[in-house]
């Protein structure tokens, strides 16, 4: 079985700051980590590999520093890592990113076709949850999002059965492989990497592919290929505590009307 | 078959990285095992990095290393509760290559140093705790980490595991440190615009200053305080012997708050926004506390070997030298193919012949003297302040009368004999 996992290096959002003057994320202030949902995707892929044999290939799009995120995946038990990195990719939104990753997957799978693709359910820096489904659509395969448990995998029948998390309860779905699965954190517990895996990761150098290696269409990537543009990032202003009026009905209604009209007058 | 390396270095501080870098340059296979998330994650110092010892490893490192400011002025304050006697030295020469020392952030510098090591061929493993040394026939043959399949073997193990050095203690190289052999240091980074820092400290753009403070900065405890300038931060901290903290039941943050609100200090740090808080132990046992440094297949370097000169706030430089000297001895041992204690002993000999041991020996009684004779900090520093106050306050009294009054007061508190005794003791400890 060949399992692909897409991972993203993200700033540790618990430590990220927003520059109040320029309204941009000050990424330098936060250490870079592997998107937490993606680590669980790698763990799930490695578990399936251990059960059914095969290999796990990790793909990431990002700057050169994302090599560190890929190395972490190797420490978690992935076999190979590929970094898609090119100045022309910079500024890609979710649409363009899914295009580049889909090309990367096809490139990596030239010799060995994929059976499953794993993604985290979303990245903690953008919270969009769009890249995984975008890849599935571009590759024309089924997508199973918000998966919290894989109850069975049948490589002969090419079938997988999963539990999808819903707002209330969960849904049991069967899909044909190959398909794309995005995972919740509760799908598994991350392993504590063995020392040999740590050593392998420390020495590992991923292959790096640019736009030319992927034969990517310049109009489909980077800012040109991105219909989304971020106009503004800001910290929501804190809302003060609301005022609670209580007492006799008529008096409270009068207070409310007076209060509202004086606020209105202030705003005008 | 598990991996086998020529050398395992435990701990990615400057001592361990210096040793690893040197060995890798000579073609040895080296792995560094660090318990923090990355090299430097757990490393703390006031912030002065010395040029000479760093340059012995990486020539002209200042052109690429993440440094804060070259130090062009070192000030010293003898502080009383409302005043300070100040002195210091500033020179243009320290503002030019090759510089004297720099302020640095360890988390940045150590990551850069680690990257240099990786480029030289060192394998660095983070987030991994070494639990013990693996012994065979009375010699260290590797380490046991907390990870699954966590044993790792090597010809020699370099213990650079910091002030507590559980590993050298396990080997019986030293006992658990006594509270008077370690200091507790607490510090903060206060964020301020660089122009404000330069104006307050009278600095040219990009240049830095350090202030070492003795006296009323430690609530009467034996210790010192410091203020260092970084690019956009001021590091301010205070260190005192752990024994004193315990005895006098002072909370470390109270010490720091007292220092920060002191009238001599407050204007320098005004409006500084605290962005980081650190606390760490510092080896303070000096020469007498230096443990066994060499065993069969093992050497001890840096803080783990108590190599800190508390009187001159030097530590990172001693760490680097010890790492380099250990590496040189290991490289020699590698050439003859034997790593017994006698093969590694040139490390200890060369360390003893270097200024490291000579300086530590010179001050071997200094911190103990201060601990058992608190009058140096608690009486003489206020007395010096008072003397200068009287001398310099213009109030119509003649200078001769003032001198007489100063001497009279000094002698009313202490006999000439006990004064003489203190001077002699201090001279003996410093000579």
Short mmCIF file of N, CA and C in Angstrom, two decimals, chain B residues 192-358:
data_model
loop_
_atom_site.label_atom_id
_atom_site.label_comp_id
_atom_site.label_asym_id
_atom_site.label_seq_id
_atom_site.Cartn_x
_atom_site.Cartn_y
_atom_site.Cartn_z
N UNK B 192 12.28 47.31 24.55
CA UNK B 192 12.34 48.76 24.39
C UNK B 192 12.88 49.06 23.00
N UNK B 193 12.47 50.18 22.40
CA UNK B 193 13.02 50.52 21.08
C UNK B 193 14.53 50.72 21.17
N UNK B 194 15.26 50.35 20.09
CA UNK B 194 16.71 50.40 20.17
C UNK B 194 17.23 51.82 20.40
N UNK B 195 16.54 52.83 19.84
CA UNK B 195 17.04 54.21 20.04
C UNK B 195 16.94 54.60 21.51
N UNK B 196 15.89 54.13 22.17
CA UNK B 196 15.72 54.45 23.59
C UNK B 196 16.87 53.82 24.40
N UNK B 197 17.18 52.57 24.06
CA UNK B 197 18.27 51.89 24.76
C UNK B 197 19.58 52.65 24.55
N UNK B 198 19.83 53.06 23.29
CA UNK B 198 21.09 53.74 22.98
C UNK B 198 21.18 55.09 23.69
N UNK B 199 20.04 55.77 23.79
CA UNK B 199 20.04 57.06 24.46
C UNK B 199 20.28 56.89 25.96
N UNK B 200 19.58 55.95 26.56
CA UNK B 200 19.70 55.79 28.01
C UNK B 200 21.08 55.32 28.43
N UNK B 201 21.71 54.52 27.58
CA UNK B 201 23.01 53.96 27.96
C UNK B 201 24.16 54.70 27.27
N UNK B 202 23.83 55.81 26.59
CA UNK B 202 24.85 56.62 25.95
C UNK B 202 25.68 55.80 24.95
N UNK B 203 24.98 55.18 24.01
CA UNK B 203 25.65 54.27 23.07
C UNK B 203 25.48 54.74 21.63
N UNK B 204 26.50 54.46 20.83
CA UNK B 204 26.35 54.64 19.38
C UNK B 204 25.39 53.56 18.88
N UNK B 205 24.74 53.81 17.73
CA UNK B 205 23.79 52.81 17.23
C UNK B 205 24.43 51.42 17.10
N UNK B 206 23.75 50.44 17.63
CA UNK B 206 24.21 49.05 17.49
C UNK B 206 25.18 48.60 18.57
N UNK B 207 25.72 49.54 19.35
CA UNK B 207 26.71 49.17 20.37
C UNK B 207 26.03 48.86 21.70
N UNK B 208 26.75 48.13 22.57
CA UNK B 208 26.11 47.70 23.81
C UNK B 208 26.92 47.99 25.05
N UNK B 209 26.25 47.94 26.19
CA UNK B 209 26.91 48.15 27.47
C UNK B 209 26.43 47.10 28.47
N UNK B 210 27.28 46.85 29.46
CA UNK B 210 26.88 45.95 30.55
C UNK B 210 27.08 46.67 31.87
N UNK B 211 26.22 46.38 32.82
CA UNK B 211 26.39 46.91 34.17
C UNK B 211 26.36 45.74 35.13
N UNK B 212 27.41 45.63 35.95
CA UNK B 212 27.43 44.62 37.01
C UNK B 212 27.19 45.37 38.31
N UNK B 213 26.28 44.86 39.11
CA UNK B 213 25.88 45.59 40.31
C UNK B 213 26.16 44.77 41.56
N UNK B 214 26.86 45.40 42.50
CA UNK B 214 27.15 44.75 43.77
C UNK B 214 26.51 45.56 44.88
N UNK B 215 26.11 44.90 45.94
CA UNK B 215 25.57 45.62 47.08
C UNK B 215 24.07 45.51 47.15
N UNK B 216 23.43 46.67 47.31
CA UNK B 216 21.99 46.68 47.58
C UNK B 216 21.17 46.32 46.34
N UNK B 217 21.40 45.15 45.82
CA UNK B 217 20.60 44.72 44.67
C UNK B 217 20.08 43.33 44.97
N UNK B 218 20.49 42.79 46.09
CA UNK B 218 20.19 41.39 46.36
C UNK B 218 19.53 41.22 47.73
N UNK B 219 18.93 42.30 48.26
CA UNK B 219 18.25 42.24 49.55
C UNK B 219 19.16 41.65 50.63
N UNK B 220 20.43 41.97 50.56
CA UNK B 220 21.36 41.53 51.59
C UNK B 220 21.90 40.13 51.38
N UNK B 221 21.50 39.48 50.28
CA UNK B 221 22.00 38.13 50.02
C UNK B 221 23.33 38.22 49.27
N UNK B 222 24.14 37.17 49.40
CA UNK B 222 25.38 37.14 48.64
C UNK B 222 25.04 36.88 47.18
N UNK B 223 25.38 37.86 46.35
CA UNK B 223 25.07 37.69 44.94
C UNK B 223 25.35 38.98 44.20
N UNK B 224 25.05 38.97 42.91
CA UNK B 224 25.24 40.17 42.11
C UNK B 224 24.04 40.32 41.18
N UNK B 225 23.94 41.51 40.64
CA UNK B 225 22.87 41.77 39.67
C UNK B 225 23.52 42.29 38.40
N UNK B 226 22.74 42.28 37.32
CA UNK B 226 23.32 42.76 36.06
C UNK B 226 22.25 43.38 35.18
N UNK B 227 22.69 44.26 34.31
CA UNK B 227 21.83 44.84 33.29
C UNK B 227 22.61 44.82 31.99
N UNK B 228 22.09 44.14 30.97
CA UNK B 228 22.79 44.07 29.69
C UNK B 228 21.88 44.63 28.59
N UNK B 229 22.49 45.26 27.62
CA UNK B 229 21.70 45.80 26.51
C UNK B 229 21.72 44.84 25.32
N UNK B 230 20.55 44.55 24.81
CA UNK B 230 20.42 43.82 23.55
C UNK B 230 19.89 44.78 22.50
N UNK B 231 19.63 44.27 21.30
CA UNK B 231 19.17 45.17 20.24
C UNK B 231 17.90 45.92 20.66
N UNK B 232 16.88 45.16 20.99
CA UNK B 232 15.61 45.79 21.35
C UNK B 232 15.10 45.30 22.69
N UNK B 233 16.02 44.82 23.48
CA UNK B 233 15.63 44.34 24.82
C UNK B 233 16.73 44.71 25.80
N UNK B 234 16.33 44.86 27.04
CA UNK B 234 17.31 44.95 28.12
C UNK B 234 17.16 43.68 28.94
N UNK B 235 18.28 43.01 29.19
CA UNK B 235 18.25 41.86 30.08
C UNK B 235 18.60 42.35 31.47
N UNK B 236 17.76 42.03 32.43
CA UNK B 236 18.05 42.43 33.80
C UNK B 236 17.87 41.22 34.69
N UNK B 237 18.85 40.99 35.56
CA UNK B 237 18.74 39.79 36.37
C UNK B 237 19.55 39.88 37.64
N UNK B 238 19.34 38.90 38.47
CA UNK B 238 20.04 38.86 39.74
C UNK B 238 20.30 37.40 40.10
N UNK B 239 21.49 37.16 40.63
CA UNK B 239 21.82 35.79 41.03
C UNK B 239 22.34 35.77 42.46
N UNK B 240 21.87 34.81 43.23
CA UNK B 240 22.35 34.69 44.61
C UNK B 240 22.56 33.23 44.94
N UNK B 241 23.42 32.98 45.91
CA UNK B 241 23.67 31.60 46.30
C UNK B 241 22.37 30.96 46.77
N UNK B 242 22.15 29.74 46.34
CA UNK B 242 20.92 29.03 46.69
C UNK B 242 20.79 28.88 48.21
N UNK B 243 21.92 28.68 48.87
CA UNK B 243 21.89 28.51 50.33
C UNK B 243 21.28 29.74 51.00
N UNK B 244 21.61 30.92 50.44
CA UNK B 244 21.12 32.17 51.03
C UNK B 244 19.63 32.36 50.76
N UNK B 245 19.22 32.02 49.54
CA UNK B 245 17.80 32.13 49.20
C UNK B 245 17.00 31.29 50.17
N UNK B 246 17.53 30.11 50.46
CA UNK B 246 16.81 29.18 51.32
C UNK B 246 16.82 29.66 52.77
N UNK B 247 17.98 30.09 53.20
CA UNK B 247 18.16 30.50 54.59
C UNK B 247 17.30 31.72 54.91
N UNK B 248 17.31 32.69 54.02
CA UNK B 248 16.62 33.94 54.30
C UNK B 248 15.20 33.95 53.73
N UNK B 249 14.79 32.82 53.13
CA UNK B 249 13.42 32.66 52.64
C UNK B 249 12.97 33.83 51.75
N UNK B 250 13.79 34.14 50.79
CA UNK B 250 13.43 35.19 49.83
C UNK B 250 12.93 34.50 48.57
N UNK B 251 11.88 35.04 47.98
CA UNK B 251 11.42 34.47 46.71
C UNK B 251 12.19 35.13 45.57
N UNK B 252 12.62 34.32 44.60
CA UNK B 252 13.46 34.87 43.51
C UNK B 252 12.82 36.07 42.81
N UNK B 253 11.51 36.02 42.55
CA UNK B 253 10.91 37.14 41.82
C UNK B 253 10.90 38.41 42.66
N UNK B 254 10.91 38.25 44.01
CA UNK B 254 10.99 39.44 44.86
C UNK B 254 12.32 40.16 44.68
N UNK B 255 13.38 39.36 44.54
CA UNK B 255 14.69 39.94 44.29
C UNK B 255 14.67 40.78 43.02
N UNK B 256 14.09 40.20 41.98
CA UNK B 256 14.07 40.88 40.69
C UNK B 256 13.21 42.14 40.76
N UNK B 257 12.06 42.04 41.43
CA UNK B 257 11.19 43.20 41.55
C UNK B 257 11.87 44.31 42.33
N UNK B 258 12.60 43.92 43.38
CA UNK B 258 13.32 44.92 44.18
C UNK B 258 14.34 45.65 43.31
N UNK B 259 15.08 44.88 42.54
CA UNK B 259 16.10 45.45 41.66
C UNK B 259 15.45 46.40 40.65
N UNK B 260 14.35 45.95 40.05
CA UNK B 260 13.72 46.75 39.00
C UNK B 260 13.15 48.06 39.54
N UNK B 261 12.78 48.06 40.82
CA UNK B 261 12.17 49.29 41.35
C UNK B 261 13.21 50.16 42.07
N UNK B 262 14.47 49.74 42.06
CA UNK B 262 15.51 50.52 42.73
C UNK B 262 15.69 51.86 42.01
N UNK B 263 15.83 52.96 42.78
CA UNK B 263 15.92 54.29 42.14
C UNK B 263 17.09 54.42 41.16
N UNK B 264 18.14 53.64 41.34
CA UNK B 264 19.28 53.71 40.41
C UNK B 264 18.97 52.98 39.10
N UNK B 265 18.07 52.01 39.18
CA UNK B 265 17.82 51.13 38.04
C UNK B 265 16.59 51.57 37.25
N UNK B 266 15.59 52.03 37.98
CA UNK B 266 14.28 52.30 37.39
C UNK B 266 14.32 53.16 36.11
N UNK B 267 15.08 54.28 36.14
CA UNK B 267 15.05 55.11 34.93
C UNK B 267 15.60 54.40 33.69
N UNK B 268 16.52 53.46 33.88
CA UNK B 268 17.12 52.77 32.74
C UNK B 268 16.14 51.83 32.05
N UNK B 269 15.21 51.30 32.83
CA UNK B 269 14.34 50.26 32.27
C UNK B 269 12.90 50.74 32.12
N UNK B 270 12.69 52.04 32.35
CA UNK B 270 11.33 52.59 32.33
C UNK B 270 10.60 52.19 31.05
N UNK B 271 9.36 51.79 31.21
CA UNK B 271 8.48 51.42 30.10
C UNK B 271 8.93 50.17 29.34
N UNK B 272 9.92 49.47 29.87
CA UNK B 272 10.32 48.22 29.24
C UNK B 272 9.23 47.18 29.46
N UNK B 273 8.80 46.56 28.35
CA UNK B 273 7.72 45.58 28.47
C UNK B 273 8.33 44.19 28.70
N UNK B 274 8.03 43.54 29.82
CA UNK B 274 8.61 42.21 30.07
C UNK B 274 8.08 41.20 29.04
N UNK B 275 8.99 40.57 28.31
CA UNK B 275 8.55 39.60 27.30
C UNK B 275 9.01 38.18 27.62
N UNK B 276 10.05 38.04 28.43
CA UNK B 276 10.49 36.69 28.80
C UNK B 276 10.95 36.73 30.25
N UNK B 277 10.76 35.61 30.93
CA UNK B 277 11.27 35.47 32.29
C UNK B 277 12.03 34.16 32.35
N UNK B 278 13.21 34.20 32.92
CA UNK B 278 14.02 32.98 33.00
C UNK B 278 14.45 32.75 34.45
N UNK B 279 14.68 31.50 34.78
CA UNK B 279 15.34 31.18 36.05
C UNK B 279 16.22 29.97 35.79
N UNK B 280 17.40 29.99 36.34
CA UNK B 280 18.31 28.87 36.10
C UNK B 280 19.32 28.78 37.24
N UNK B 281 19.85 27.58 37.44
CA UNK B 281 20.93 27.43 38.40
C UNK B 281 22.26 27.71 37.72
N UNK B 282 23.17 28.28 38.46
CA UNK B 282 24.51 28.57 37.96
C UNK B 282 25.52 27.89 38.87
N UNK B 283 26.50 27.17 38.31
CA UNK B 283 27.51 26.56 39.18
C UNK B 283 28.28 27.66 39.88
N UNK B 284 28.48 27.53 41.16
CA UNK B 284 29.15 28.59 41.91
C UNK B 284 30.16 27.99 42.88
N UNK B 285 30.37 26.69 42.74
CA UNK B 285 31.27 26.02 43.69
C UNK B 285 32.73 26.36 43.43
N UNK B 286 33.00 26.80 42.20
CA UNK B 286 34.36 27.21 41.88
C UNK B 286 35.34 26.06 41.89
N UNK B 287 36.58 26.41 42.06
CA UNK B 287 37.69 25.47 41.93
C UNK B 287 37.53 24.22 42.79
N UNK B 288 37.08 24.47 44.04
CA UNK B 288 37.02 23.34 44.98
C UNK B 288 35.93 22.34 44.62
N UNK B 289 34.94 22.78 43.83
CA UNK B 289 33.82 21.89 43.52
C UNK B 289 34.01 21.14 42.21
N UNK B 290 35.10 21.42 41.51
CA UNK B 290 35.28 20.77 40.21
C UNK B 290 35.32 19.25 40.39
N UNK B 291 34.44 18.55 39.70
CA UNK B 291 34.35 17.10 39.89
C UNK B 291 35.48 16.38 39.15
N UNK B 292 35.48 15.07 39.25
CA UNK B 292 36.35 14.27 38.42
C UNK B 292 35.98 14.57 36.96
N UNK B 293 36.96 14.83 36.11
CA UNK B 293 36.67 15.30 34.76
C UNK B 293 36.80 14.21 33.70
N UNK B 294 37.53 13.16 34.03
CA UNK B 294 37.85 12.15 33.02
C UNK B 294 37.67 10.77 33.62
N UNK B 295 37.05 9.87 32.86
CA UNK B 295 36.95 8.47 33.25
C UNK B 295 37.19 7.61 32.03
N UNK B 296 37.05 6.32 32.18
CA UNK B 296 37.22 5.43 31.02
C UNK B 296 36.07 5.65 30.05
N UNK B 297 36.38 6.21 28.88
CA UNK B 297 35.35 6.44 27.86
C UNK B 297 34.45 7.61 28.14
N UNK B 298 34.84 8.51 29.02
CA UNK B 298 33.94 9.62 29.35
C UNK B 298 34.71 10.86 29.81
N UNK B 299 34.22 12.05 29.41
CA UNK B 299 34.75 13.32 29.93
C UNK B 299 33.59 14.24 30.30
N UNK B 300 33.88 15.19 31.21
CA UNK B 300 32.85 16.13 31.68
C UNK B 300 33.27 17.55 31.31
N UNK B 301 32.36 18.34 30.74
CA UNK B 301 32.71 19.70 30.30
C UNK B 301 31.65 20.72 30.74
N UNK B 302 32.04 22.00 30.68
CA UNK B 302 31.09 23.11 30.88
C UNK B 302 30.54 23.21 32.29
N UNK B 303 29.28 23.62 32.39
CA UNK B 303 28.63 23.76 33.69
C UNK B 303 28.66 22.45 34.48
N UNK B 304 28.56 21.34 33.77
CA UNK B 304 28.59 20.03 34.44
C UNK B 304 29.88 19.86 35.21
N UNK B 305 30.94 20.55 34.75
CA UNK B 305 32.23 20.47 35.44
C UNK B 305 32.43 21.66 36.37
N UNK B 306 31.37 22.42 36.64
CA UNK B 306 31.41 23.60 37.53
C UNK B 306 32.33 24.69 37.01
N UNK B 307 32.52 24.75 35.71
CA UNK B 307 33.48 25.72 35.17
C UNK B 307 32.82 27.08 34.97
N UNK B 308 32.60 27.79 36.07
CA UNK B 308 32.06 29.14 36.00
C UNK B 308 32.87 30.02 36.94
N UNK B 309 33.26 31.17 36.44
CA UNK B 309 33.96 32.14 37.26
C UNK B 309 32.96 33.20 37.71
N UNK B 310 32.40 32.99 38.88
CA UNK B 310 31.34 33.86 39.38
C UNK B 310 31.80 35.29 39.59
N UNK B 311 33.05 35.47 39.97
CA UNK B 311 33.54 36.82 40.25
C UNK B 311 33.58 37.68 38.99
N UNK B 312 33.81 37.05 37.85
CA UNK B 312 33.89 37.81 36.60
C UNK B 312 32.76 37.45 35.64
N UNK B 313 31.71 36.87 36.15
CA UNK B 313 30.55 36.43 35.36
C UNK B 313 30.96 35.76 34.04
N UNK B 314 32.02 34.95 34.09
CA UNK B 314 32.41 34.22 32.90
C UNK B 314 31.97 32.77 33.02
N UNK B 315 31.38 32.25 31.99
CA UNK B 315 30.93 30.85 32.03
C UNK B 315 30.92 30.25 30.64
N UNK B 316 30.27 30.98 29.70
CA UNK B 316 30.16 30.43 28.35
C UNK B 316 31.53 30.25 27.72
N UNK B 317 32.46 31.16 28.04
CA UNK B 317 33.80 31.03 27.45
C UNK B 317 34.54 29.83 28.04
N UNK B 318 34.39 29.64 29.35
CA UNK B 318 35.05 28.48 29.98
C UNK B 318 34.44 27.19 29.43
N UNK B 319 33.13 27.23 29.22
CA UNK B 319 32.44 26.06 28.65
C UNK B 319 33.01 25.72 27.28
N UNK B 320 33.18 26.76 26.46
CA UNK B 320 33.67 26.51 25.10
C UNK B 320 35.10 25.97 25.11
N UNK B 321 35.93 26.54 25.97
CA UNK B 321 37.31 26.05 26.03
C UNK B 321 37.34 24.60 26.49
N UNK B 322 36.54 24.30 27.52
CA UNK B 322 36.57 22.92 28.02
C UNK B 322 36.08 21.96 26.94
N UNK B 323 35.05 22.39 26.19
CA UNK B 323 34.56 21.54 25.10
C UNK B 323 35.63 21.30 24.05
N UNK B 324 36.32 22.39 23.71
CA UNK B 324 37.35 22.26 22.68
C UNK B 324 38.52 21.40 23.16
N UNK B 325 38.96 21.63 24.41
CA UNK B 325 40.09 20.84 24.92
C UNK B 325 39.72 19.36 25.04
N UNK B 326 38.48 19.11 25.45
CA UNK B 326 38.02 17.71 25.53
C UNK B 326 38.05 17.08 24.14
N UNK B 327 37.57 17.84 23.15
CA UNK B 327 37.54 17.32 21.78
C UNK B 327 38.96 17.01 21.31
N UNK B 328 39.91 17.90 21.61
CA UNK B 328 41.29 17.68 21.17
C UNK B 328 41.87 16.41 21.78
N UNK B 329 41.55 16.19 23.06
CA UNK B 329 42.05 14.97 23.71
C UNK B 329 41.40 13.73 23.07
N UNK B 330 40.11 13.84 22.75
CA UNK B 330 39.41 12.70 22.15
C UNK B 330 39.98 12.41 20.76
N UNK B 331 40.29 13.48 20.02
CA UNK B 331 40.85 13.29 18.68
C UNK B 331 42.20 12.56 18.77
N UNK B 332 43.01 12.93 19.77
CA UNK B 332 44.29 12.23 19.98
C UNK B 332 44.05 10.77 20.34
N UNK B 333 43.08 10.56 21.22
CA UNK B 333 42.77 9.18 21.65
C UNK B 333 42.28 8.36 20.46
N UNK B 334 41.51 9.02 19.59
CA UNK B 334 40.97 8.37 18.39
C UNK B 334 42.10 7.89 17.49
N UNK B 335 43.17 8.69 17.44
CA UNK B 335 44.30 8.32 16.58
C UNK B 335 45.02 7.08 17.08
N UNK B 336 45.08 6.93 18.42
CA UNK B 336 45.72 5.72 18.94
C UNK B 336 44.71 4.60 19.17
N UNK B 337 43.43 4.92 19.02
CA UNK B 337 42.40 3.89 19.09
C UNK B 337 42.11 3.38 20.49
N UNK B 338 42.39 4.19 21.50
CA UNK B 338 42.09 3.78 22.87
C UNK B 338 41.51 4.97 23.63
N UNK B 339 40.43 4.72 24.39
CA UNK B 339 39.70 5.82 25.02
C UNK B 339 39.63 5.65 26.53
N UNK B 340 40.67 5.05 27.11
CA UNK B 340 40.69 4.89 28.57
C UNK B 340 40.97 6.25 29.21
N UNK B 341 40.78 6.29 30.53
CA UNK B 341 40.98 7.55 31.26
C UNK B 341 42.36 8.13 30.98
N UNK B 342 43.37 7.26 30.92
CA UNK B 342 44.73 7.79 30.73
C UNK B 342 44.88 8.39 29.32
N UNK B 343 44.14 7.86 28.36
CA UNK B 343 44.23 8.41 27.00
C UNK B 343 43.52 9.76 26.89
N UNK B 344 42.52 9.93 27.77
CA UNK B 344 41.74 11.17 27.73
C UNK B 344 42.28 12.23 28.68
N UNK B 345 43.24 11.84 29.51
CA UNK B 345 43.72 12.74 30.56
C UNK B 345 44.36 14.04 30.04
N UNK B 346 44.88 14.10 28.79
CA UNK B 346 45.39 15.40 28.32
C UNK B 346 44.34 16.51 28.42
N UNK B 347 43.07 16.13 28.35
CA UNK B 347 42.01 17.14 28.50
C UNK B 347 42.17 17.85 29.85
N UNK B 348 42.27 17.04 30.90
CA UNK B 348 42.36 17.63 32.23
C UNK B 348 43.66 18.43 32.39
N UNK B 349 44.75 17.86 31.89
CA UNK B 349 46.05 18.56 32.01
C UNK B 349 46.01 19.90 31.29
N UNK B 350 45.47 19.89 30.07
CA UNK B 350 45.46 21.15 29.31
C UNK B 350 44.51 22.16 29.94
N UNK B 351 43.44 21.66 30.53
CA UNK B 351 42.52 22.57 31.21
C UNK B 351 43.22 23.20 32.42
N UNK B 352 43.98 22.38 33.14
CA UNK B 352 44.69 22.89 34.32
C UNK B 352 45.74 23.93 33.93
N UNK B 353 46.34 23.75 32.76
CA UNK B 353 47.36 24.70 32.33
C UNK B 353 46.77 25.94 31.67
N UNK B 354 45.46 25.91 31.42
CA UNK B 354 44.84 27.07 30.75
C UNK B 354 44.41 28.09 31.79
N UNK B 355 44.01 29.26 31.32
CA UNK B 355 43.56 30.30 32.26
C UNK B 355 42.30 29.87 33.00
N UNK B 356 41.57 28.91 32.44
CA UNK B 356 40.32 28.48 33.06
C UNK B 356 40.57 28.08 34.52
N UNK B 357 41.44 27.10 34.70
CA UNK B 357 41.71 26.60 36.04
C UNK B 357 42.49 27.61 36.86
N UNK B 358 43.38 28.35 36.19
CA UNK B 358 44.17 29.33 36.94
C UNK B 358 43.26 30.39 37.54
#
